[in-house]
Amino acid sequence: MGTAARESLTLSVLGMTCASCQHHVEEALRSTAGVESAHVDLIAHRASIVFDPAIATPAALVQAIRNAGYDAVLPRADASSAEASSNVLTDGAEWKALATLAAGAAAMLLAMPLGTEMGALDHDLMRLMPWLYVLPTSFCAGFC
Ligand code: 9UX
């Protein structure tokens, strides 16, 4: 007890538009293996997570958020944290994983605003339920 390694990480969370979103993301993170605590800030679009790096990885945390229907990006060059845990990052495989992840995140970000998939869904919804679009936009983005 008490010897478990701990690391904290702050992610940028994308796609949260209402208070329920915040809870969805928190629940997704808390139900991820290795996560000790997760706090999501809806206004700042940030998730602060404390986890055991031997069990959970930043990539797994991002994936958990994606599975919940949102997206997240790892903080850019987290220099101080990288130095504090240099033993983790000196391993070449870790760098490769991070690079792959960063490339994936970049591709995701590039693809999203164009969002042909979302656009099609949006139009179907507008046709089926026009009243949905009369509601204040803060009500829901459609994931609830
Ligand atoms: Mo979030 Mo809804 O995906 O009131 S907009 S739960």
mmCIF file of N, CA and C in Angstrom, residues 48-116:
data_model
loop_
_atom_site.group_PDB
_atom_site.id
_atom_site.type_symbol
_atom_site.label_atom_id
_atom_site.label_comp_id
_atom_site.label_asym_id
_atom_site.label_seq_id
_atom_site.Cartn_x
_atom_site.Cartn_y
_atom_site.Cartn_z
ATOM 1 N N SER A 48 -8.229 16.815 -15.395
ATOM 2 C CA SER A 48 -7.051 16.563 -14.569
ATOM 3 C C SER A 48 -7.171 15.168 -13.989
ATOM 4 N N ILE A 49 -6.190 14.358 -14.306
ATOM 5 C CA ILE A 49 -6.268 12.954 -13.941
ATOM 6 C C ILE A 49 -5.051 12.556 -13.126
ATOM 7 N N VAL A 50 -5.296 11.802 -12.063
ATOM 8 C CA VAL A 50 -4.202 11.204 -11.306
ATOM 9 C C VAL A 50 -4.303 9.715 -11.529
ATOM 10 N N PHE A 51 -3.206 9.135 -11.979
ATOM 11 C CA PHE A 51 -3.259 7.718 -12.326
ATOM 12 C C PHE A 51 -1.950 7.008 -12.012
ATOM 13 N N ASP A 52 -2.019 5.698 -12.014
ATOM 14 C CA ASP A 52 -0.846 4.862 -11.816
ATOM 15 C C ASP A 52 -0.272 4.538 -13.196
ATOM 16 N N PRO A 53 0.885 5.093 -13.530
ATOM 17 C CA PRO A 53 1.436 4.914 -14.896
ATOM 18 C C PRO A 53 1.795 3.468 -15.205
ATOM 19 N N ALA A 54 1.832 2.619 -14.177
ATOM 20 C CA ALA A 54 2.119 1.205 -14.440
ATOM 21 C C ALA A 54 0.889 0.495 -14.976
ATOM 22 N N ILE A 55 -0.283 1.095 -14.755
ATOM 23 C CA ILE A 55 -1.532 0.463 -15.188
ATOM 24 C C ILE A 55 -2.172 1.243 -16.334
ATOM 25 N N ALA A 56 -2.271 2.539 -16.156
ATOM 26 C CA ALA A 56 -2.902 3.363 -17.183
ATOM 27 C C ALA A 56 -1.846 4.143 -17.950
ATOM 28 N N THR A 57 -2.118 4.405 -19.206
ATOM 29 C CA THR A 57 -1.225 5.228 -20.015
ATOM 30 C C THR A 57 -2.004 6.444 -20.489
ATOM 31 N N PRO A 58 -1.296 7.523 -20.800
ATOM 32 C CA PRO A 58 -1.996 8.691 -21.356
ATOM 33 C C PRO A 58 -2.842 8.311 -22.563
ATOM 34 N N ALA A 59 -2.325 7.390 -23.372
ATOM 35 C CA ALA A 59 -3.065 6.974 -24.554
ATOM 36 C C ALA A 59 -4.378 6.304 -24.170
ATOM 37 N N ALA A 60 -4.338 5.514 -23.089
ATOM 38 C CA ALA A 60 -5.553 4.826 -22.639
ATOM 39 C C ALA A 60 -6.565 5.837 -22.119
ATOM 40 N N LEU A 61 -6.064 6.898 -21.503
ATOM 41 C CA LEU A 61 -6.961 7.924 -20.969
ATOM 42 C C LEU A 61 -7.654 8.661 -22.118
ATOM 43 N N VAL A 62 -6.866 8.973 -23.134
ATOM 44 C CA VAL A 62 -7.439 9.630 -24.306
ATOM 45 C C VAL A 62 -8.476 8.715 -24.956
ATOM 46 N N GLN A 63 -8.135 7.435 -25.027
ATOM 47 C CA GLN A 63 -9.040 6.473 -25.650
ATOM 48 C C GLN A 63 -10.348 6.366 -24.869
ATOM 49 N N ALA A 64 -10.250 6.404 -23.557
ATOM 50 C CA ALA A 64 -11.449 6.314 -22.722
ATOM 51 C C ALA A 64 -12.382 7.483 -23.017
ATOM 52 N N ILE A 65 -11.784 8.663 -23.195
ATOM 53 C CA ILE A 65 -12.586 9.851 -23.501
ATOM 54 C C ILE A 65 -13.216 9.720 -24.880
ATOM 55 N N ARG A 66 -12.442 9.173 -25.814
ATOM 56 C CA ARG A 66 -12.983 8.987 -27.169
ATOM 57 C C ARG A 66 -14.124 7.979 -27.158
ATOM 58 N N ASN A 67 -13.967 6.933 -26.365
ATOM 59 C CA ASN A 67 -15.021 5.920 -26.294
ATOM 60 C C ASN A 67 -16.308 6.514 -25.745
ATOM 61 N N ALA A 68 -16.169 7.550 -24.944
ATOM 62 C CA ALA A 68 -17.351 8.177 -24.357
ATOM 63 C C ALA A 68 -18.002 9.158 -25.330
ATOM 64 N N GLY A 69 -17.395 9.341 -26.490
ATOM 65 C CA GLY A 69 -18.007 10.195 -27.500
ATOM 66 C C GLY A 69 -17.399 11.584 -27.603
ATOM 67 N N TYR A 70 -16.278 11.793 -26.937
ATOM 68 C CA TYR A 70 -15.611 13.092 -27.005
ATOM 69 C C TYR A 70 -14.213 12.873 -27.552
ATOM 70 N N ASP A 71 -13.417 13.905 -27.509
ATOM 71 C CA ASP A 71 -12.042 13.726 -27.947
ATOM 72 C C ASP A 71 -11.136 14.466 -26.982
ATOM 73 N N ALA A 72 -9.887 14.065 -26.970
ATOM 74 C CA ALA A 72 -8.937 14.699 -26.065
ATOM 75 C C ALA A 72 -7.578 14.738 -26.705
ATOM 76 N N VAL A 73 -6.808 15.739 -26.349
ATOM 77 C CA VAL A 73 -5.438 15.813 -26.841
ATOM 78 C C VAL A 73 -4.493 15.913 -25.653
ATOM 79 N N LEU A 74 -3.368 15.276 -25.794
ATOM 80 C CA LEU A 74 -2.358 15.340 -24.754
ATOM 81 C C LEU A 74 -1.742 16.723 -24.760
ATOM 82 N N PRO A 75 -1.330 17.184 -23.600
ATOM 83 C CA PRO A 75 -0.699 18.501 -23.541
ATOM 84 C C PRO A 75 0.560 18.509 -24.396
ATOM 85 N N ARG A 76 0.782 19.591 -25.070
ATOM 86 C CA ARG A 76 1.969 19.711 -25.896
ATOM 87 C C ARG A 76 3.196 19.701 -25.000
ATOM 88 N N ALA A 77 4.364 19.420 -25.548
ATOM 89 C CA ALA A 77 5.645 19.387 -24.838
ATOM 90 C C ALA A 77 5.547 19.714 -23.363
ATOM 91 N N ASP A 78 5.212 18.703 -22.591
ATOM 92 C CA ASP A 78 5.101 18.868 -21.149
ATOM 93 C C ASP A 78 6.488 18.694 -20.546
ATOM 94 N N ALA A 79 7.321 19.709 -20.699
ATOM 95 C CA ALA A 79 8.741 19.598 -20.392
ATOM 96 C C ALA A 79 9.018 19.218 -18.937
ATOM 97 N N SER A 80 8.397 19.919 -18.006
ATOM 98 C CA SER A 80 8.712 19.684 -16.598
ATOM 99 C C SER A 80 8.330 18.261 -16.202
ATOM 100 N N SER A 81 7.187 17.825 -16.649
ATOM 101 C CA SER A 81 6.721 16.489 -16.304
ATOM 102 C C SER A 81 7.575 15.423 -16.974
ATOM 103 N N ALA A 82 8.032 15.722 -18.191
ATOM 104 C CA ALA A 82 8.855 14.761 -18.918
ATOM 105 C C ALA A 82 10.193 14.574 -18.210
ATOM 106 N N GLU A 83 10.712 15.651 -17.650
ATOM 107 C CA GLU A 83 11.983 15.553 -16.946
ATOM 108 C C GLU A 83 11.832 14.821 -15.621
ATOM 109 N N ALA A 84 10.713 15.092 -14.965
ATOM 110 C CA ALA A 84 10.473 14.465 -13.671
ATOM 111 C C ALA A 84 10.356 12.957 -13.806
ATOM 112 N N SER A 85 9.891 12.514 -14.958
ATOM 113 C CA SER A 85 9.737 11.069 -15.151
ATOM 114 C C SER A 85 10.536 10.622 -16.359
ATOM 115 N N SER A 86 11.788 11.068 -16.415
ATOM 116 C CA SER A 86 12.610 10.824 -17.593
ATOM 117 C C SER A 86 12.828 9.339 -17.823
ATOM 118 N N ASN A 87 12.751 8.540 -16.764
ATOM 119 C CA ASN A 87 12.961 7.098 -16.937
ATOM 120 C C ASN A 87 11.896 6.491 -17.845
ATOM 121 N N VAL A 88 10.728 7.104 -17.842
ATOM 122 C CA VAL A 88 9.658 6.594 -18.693
ATOM 123 C C VAL A 88 9.927 6.956 -20.152
ATOM 124 N N LEU A 89 10.460 8.152 -20.343
ATOM 125 C CA LEU A 89 10.571 8.667 -21.700
ATOM 126 C C LEU A 89 11.894 8.339 -22.386
ATOM 127 N N THR A 90 12.865 7.808 -21.658
ATOM 128 C CA THR A 90 14.120 7.453 -22.308
ATOM 129 C C THR A 90 13.961 6.183 -23.121
ATOM 130 N N ASP A 91 12.913 5.452 -22.833
ATOM 131 C CA ASP A 91 12.640 4.239 -23.592
ATOM 132 C C ASP A 91 12.155 4.619 -24.989
ATOM 133 N N GLY A 92 12.819 4.099 -26.007
ATOM 134 C CA GLY A 92 12.490 4.465 -27.379
ATOM 135 C C GLY A 92 11.057 4.145 -27.750
ATOM 136 N N ALA A 93 10.554 3.048 -27.243
ATOM 137 C CA ALA A 93 9.194 2.628 -27.582
ATOM 138 C C ALA A 93 8.175 3.665 -27.116
ATOM 139 N N GLU A 94 8.469 4.278 -25.995
ATOM 140 C CA GLU A 94 7.536 5.287 -25.464
ATOM 141 C C GLU A 94 7.460 6.484 -26.405
ATOM 142 N N TRP A 95 8.599 6.889 -26.891
ATOM 143 C CA TRP A 95 8.630 8.005 -27.832
ATOM 144 C C TRP A 95 7.831 7.693 -29.083
ATOM 145 N N LYS A 96 8.022 6.467 -29.535
ATOM 146 C CA LYS A 96 7.317 6.053 -30.742
ATOM 147 C C LYS A 96 5.808 6.088 -30.520
ATOM 148 N N ALA A 97 5.406 5.593 -29.363
ATOM 149 C CA ALA A 97 3.984 5.576 -29.030
ATOM 150 C C ALA A 97 3.447 6.997 -28.971
ATOM 151 N N LEU A 98 4.219 7.890 -28.375
ATOM 152 C CA LEU A 98 3.794 9.286 -28.270
ATOM 153 C C LEU A 98 3.687 9.930 -29.640
ATOM 154 N N ALA A 99 4.652 9.631 -30.498
ATOM 155 C CA ALA A 99 4.645 10.212 -31.832
ATOM 156 C C ALA A 99 3.430 9.717 -32.621
ATOM 157 N N THR A 100 3.155 8.431 -32.493
ATOM 158 C CA THR A 100 1.996 7.847 -33.170
ATOM 159 C C THR A 100 0.723 8.509 -32.685
ATOM 160 N N LEU A 101 0.672 8.687 -31.379
ATOM 161 C CA LEU A 101 -0.500 9.287 -30.754
ATOM 162 C C LEU A 101 -0.676 10.719 -31.228
ATOM 163 N N ALA A 102 0.426 11.450 -31.265
ATOM 164 C CA ALA A 102 0.364 12.847 -31.680
ATOM 165 C C ALA A 102 -0.089 12.951 -33.132
ATOM 166 N N ALA A 103 0.412 12.043 -33.960
ATOM 167 C CA ALA A 103 0.022 12.038 -35.366
ATOM 168 C C ALA A 103 -1.460 11.740 -35.490
ATOM 169 N N GLY A 104 -1.926 10.800 -34.676
ATOM 170 C CA GLY A 104 -3.344 10.447 -34.693
ATOM 171 C C GLY A 104 -4.206 11.613 -34.270
ATOM 172 N N ALA A 105 -3.759 12.300 -33.224
ATOM 173 C CA ALA A 105 -4.513 13.440 -32.726
ATOM 174 C C ALA A 105 -4.558 14.545 -33.777
ATOM 175 N N ALA A 106 -3.423 14.756 -34.440
ATOM 176 C CA ALA A 106 -3.356 15.793 -35.462
ATOM 177 C C ALA A 106 -4.287 15.469 -36.622
ATOM 178 N N ALA A 107 -4.282 14.194 -37.024
ATOM 179 C CA ALA A 107 -5.139 13.767 -38.127
ATOM 180 C C ALA A 107 -6.602 13.964 -37.749
ATOM 181 N N MET A 108 -6.899 13.640 -36.496
ATOM 182 C CA MET A 108 -8.260 13.760 -35.975
ATOM 183 C C MET A 108 -8.697 15.221 -36.013
ATOM 184 N N LEU A 109 -7.800 16.092 -35.562
ATOM 185 C CA LEU A 109 -8.122 17.512 -35.498
ATOM 186 C C LEU A 109 -8.327 18.079 -36.894
ATOM 187 N N LEU A 110 -7.527 17.599 -37.834
ATOM 188 C CA LEU A 110 -7.636 18.094 -39.198
ATOM 189 C C LEU A 110 -8.936 17.623 -39.828
ATOM 190 N N ALA A 111 -9.310 16.382 -39.504
ATOM 191 C CA ALA A 111 -10.487 15.800 -40.133
ATOM 192 C C ALA A 111 -11.774 16.354 -39.551
ATOM 193 N N MET A 112 -11.733 16.721 -38.280
ATOM 194 C CA MET A 112 -12.977 17.042 -37.596
ATOM 195 C C MET A 112 -13.751 18.252 -38.100
ATOM 196 N N PRO A 113 -13.105 19.406 -38.269
ATOM 197 C CA PRO A 113 -13.885 20.582 -38.676
ATOM 198 C C PRO A 113 -14.575 20.375 -40.016
ATOM 199 N N LEU A 114 -13.974 19.549 -40.877
ATOM 200 C CA LEU A 114 -14.570 19.273 -42.175
ATOM 201 C C LEU A 114 -15.771 18.357 -42.006
ATOM 202 N N GLY A 115 -15.640 17.443 -41.037
ATOM 203 C CA GLY A 115 -16.693 16.565 -40.549
ATOM 204 C C GLY A 115 -17.810 16.202 -41.511
ATOM 205 N N THR A 116 -17.503 15.492 -42.569
ATOM 206 C CA THR A 116 -18.559 15.069 -43.488
ATOM 207 C C THR A 116 -19.540 14.152 -42.771
#
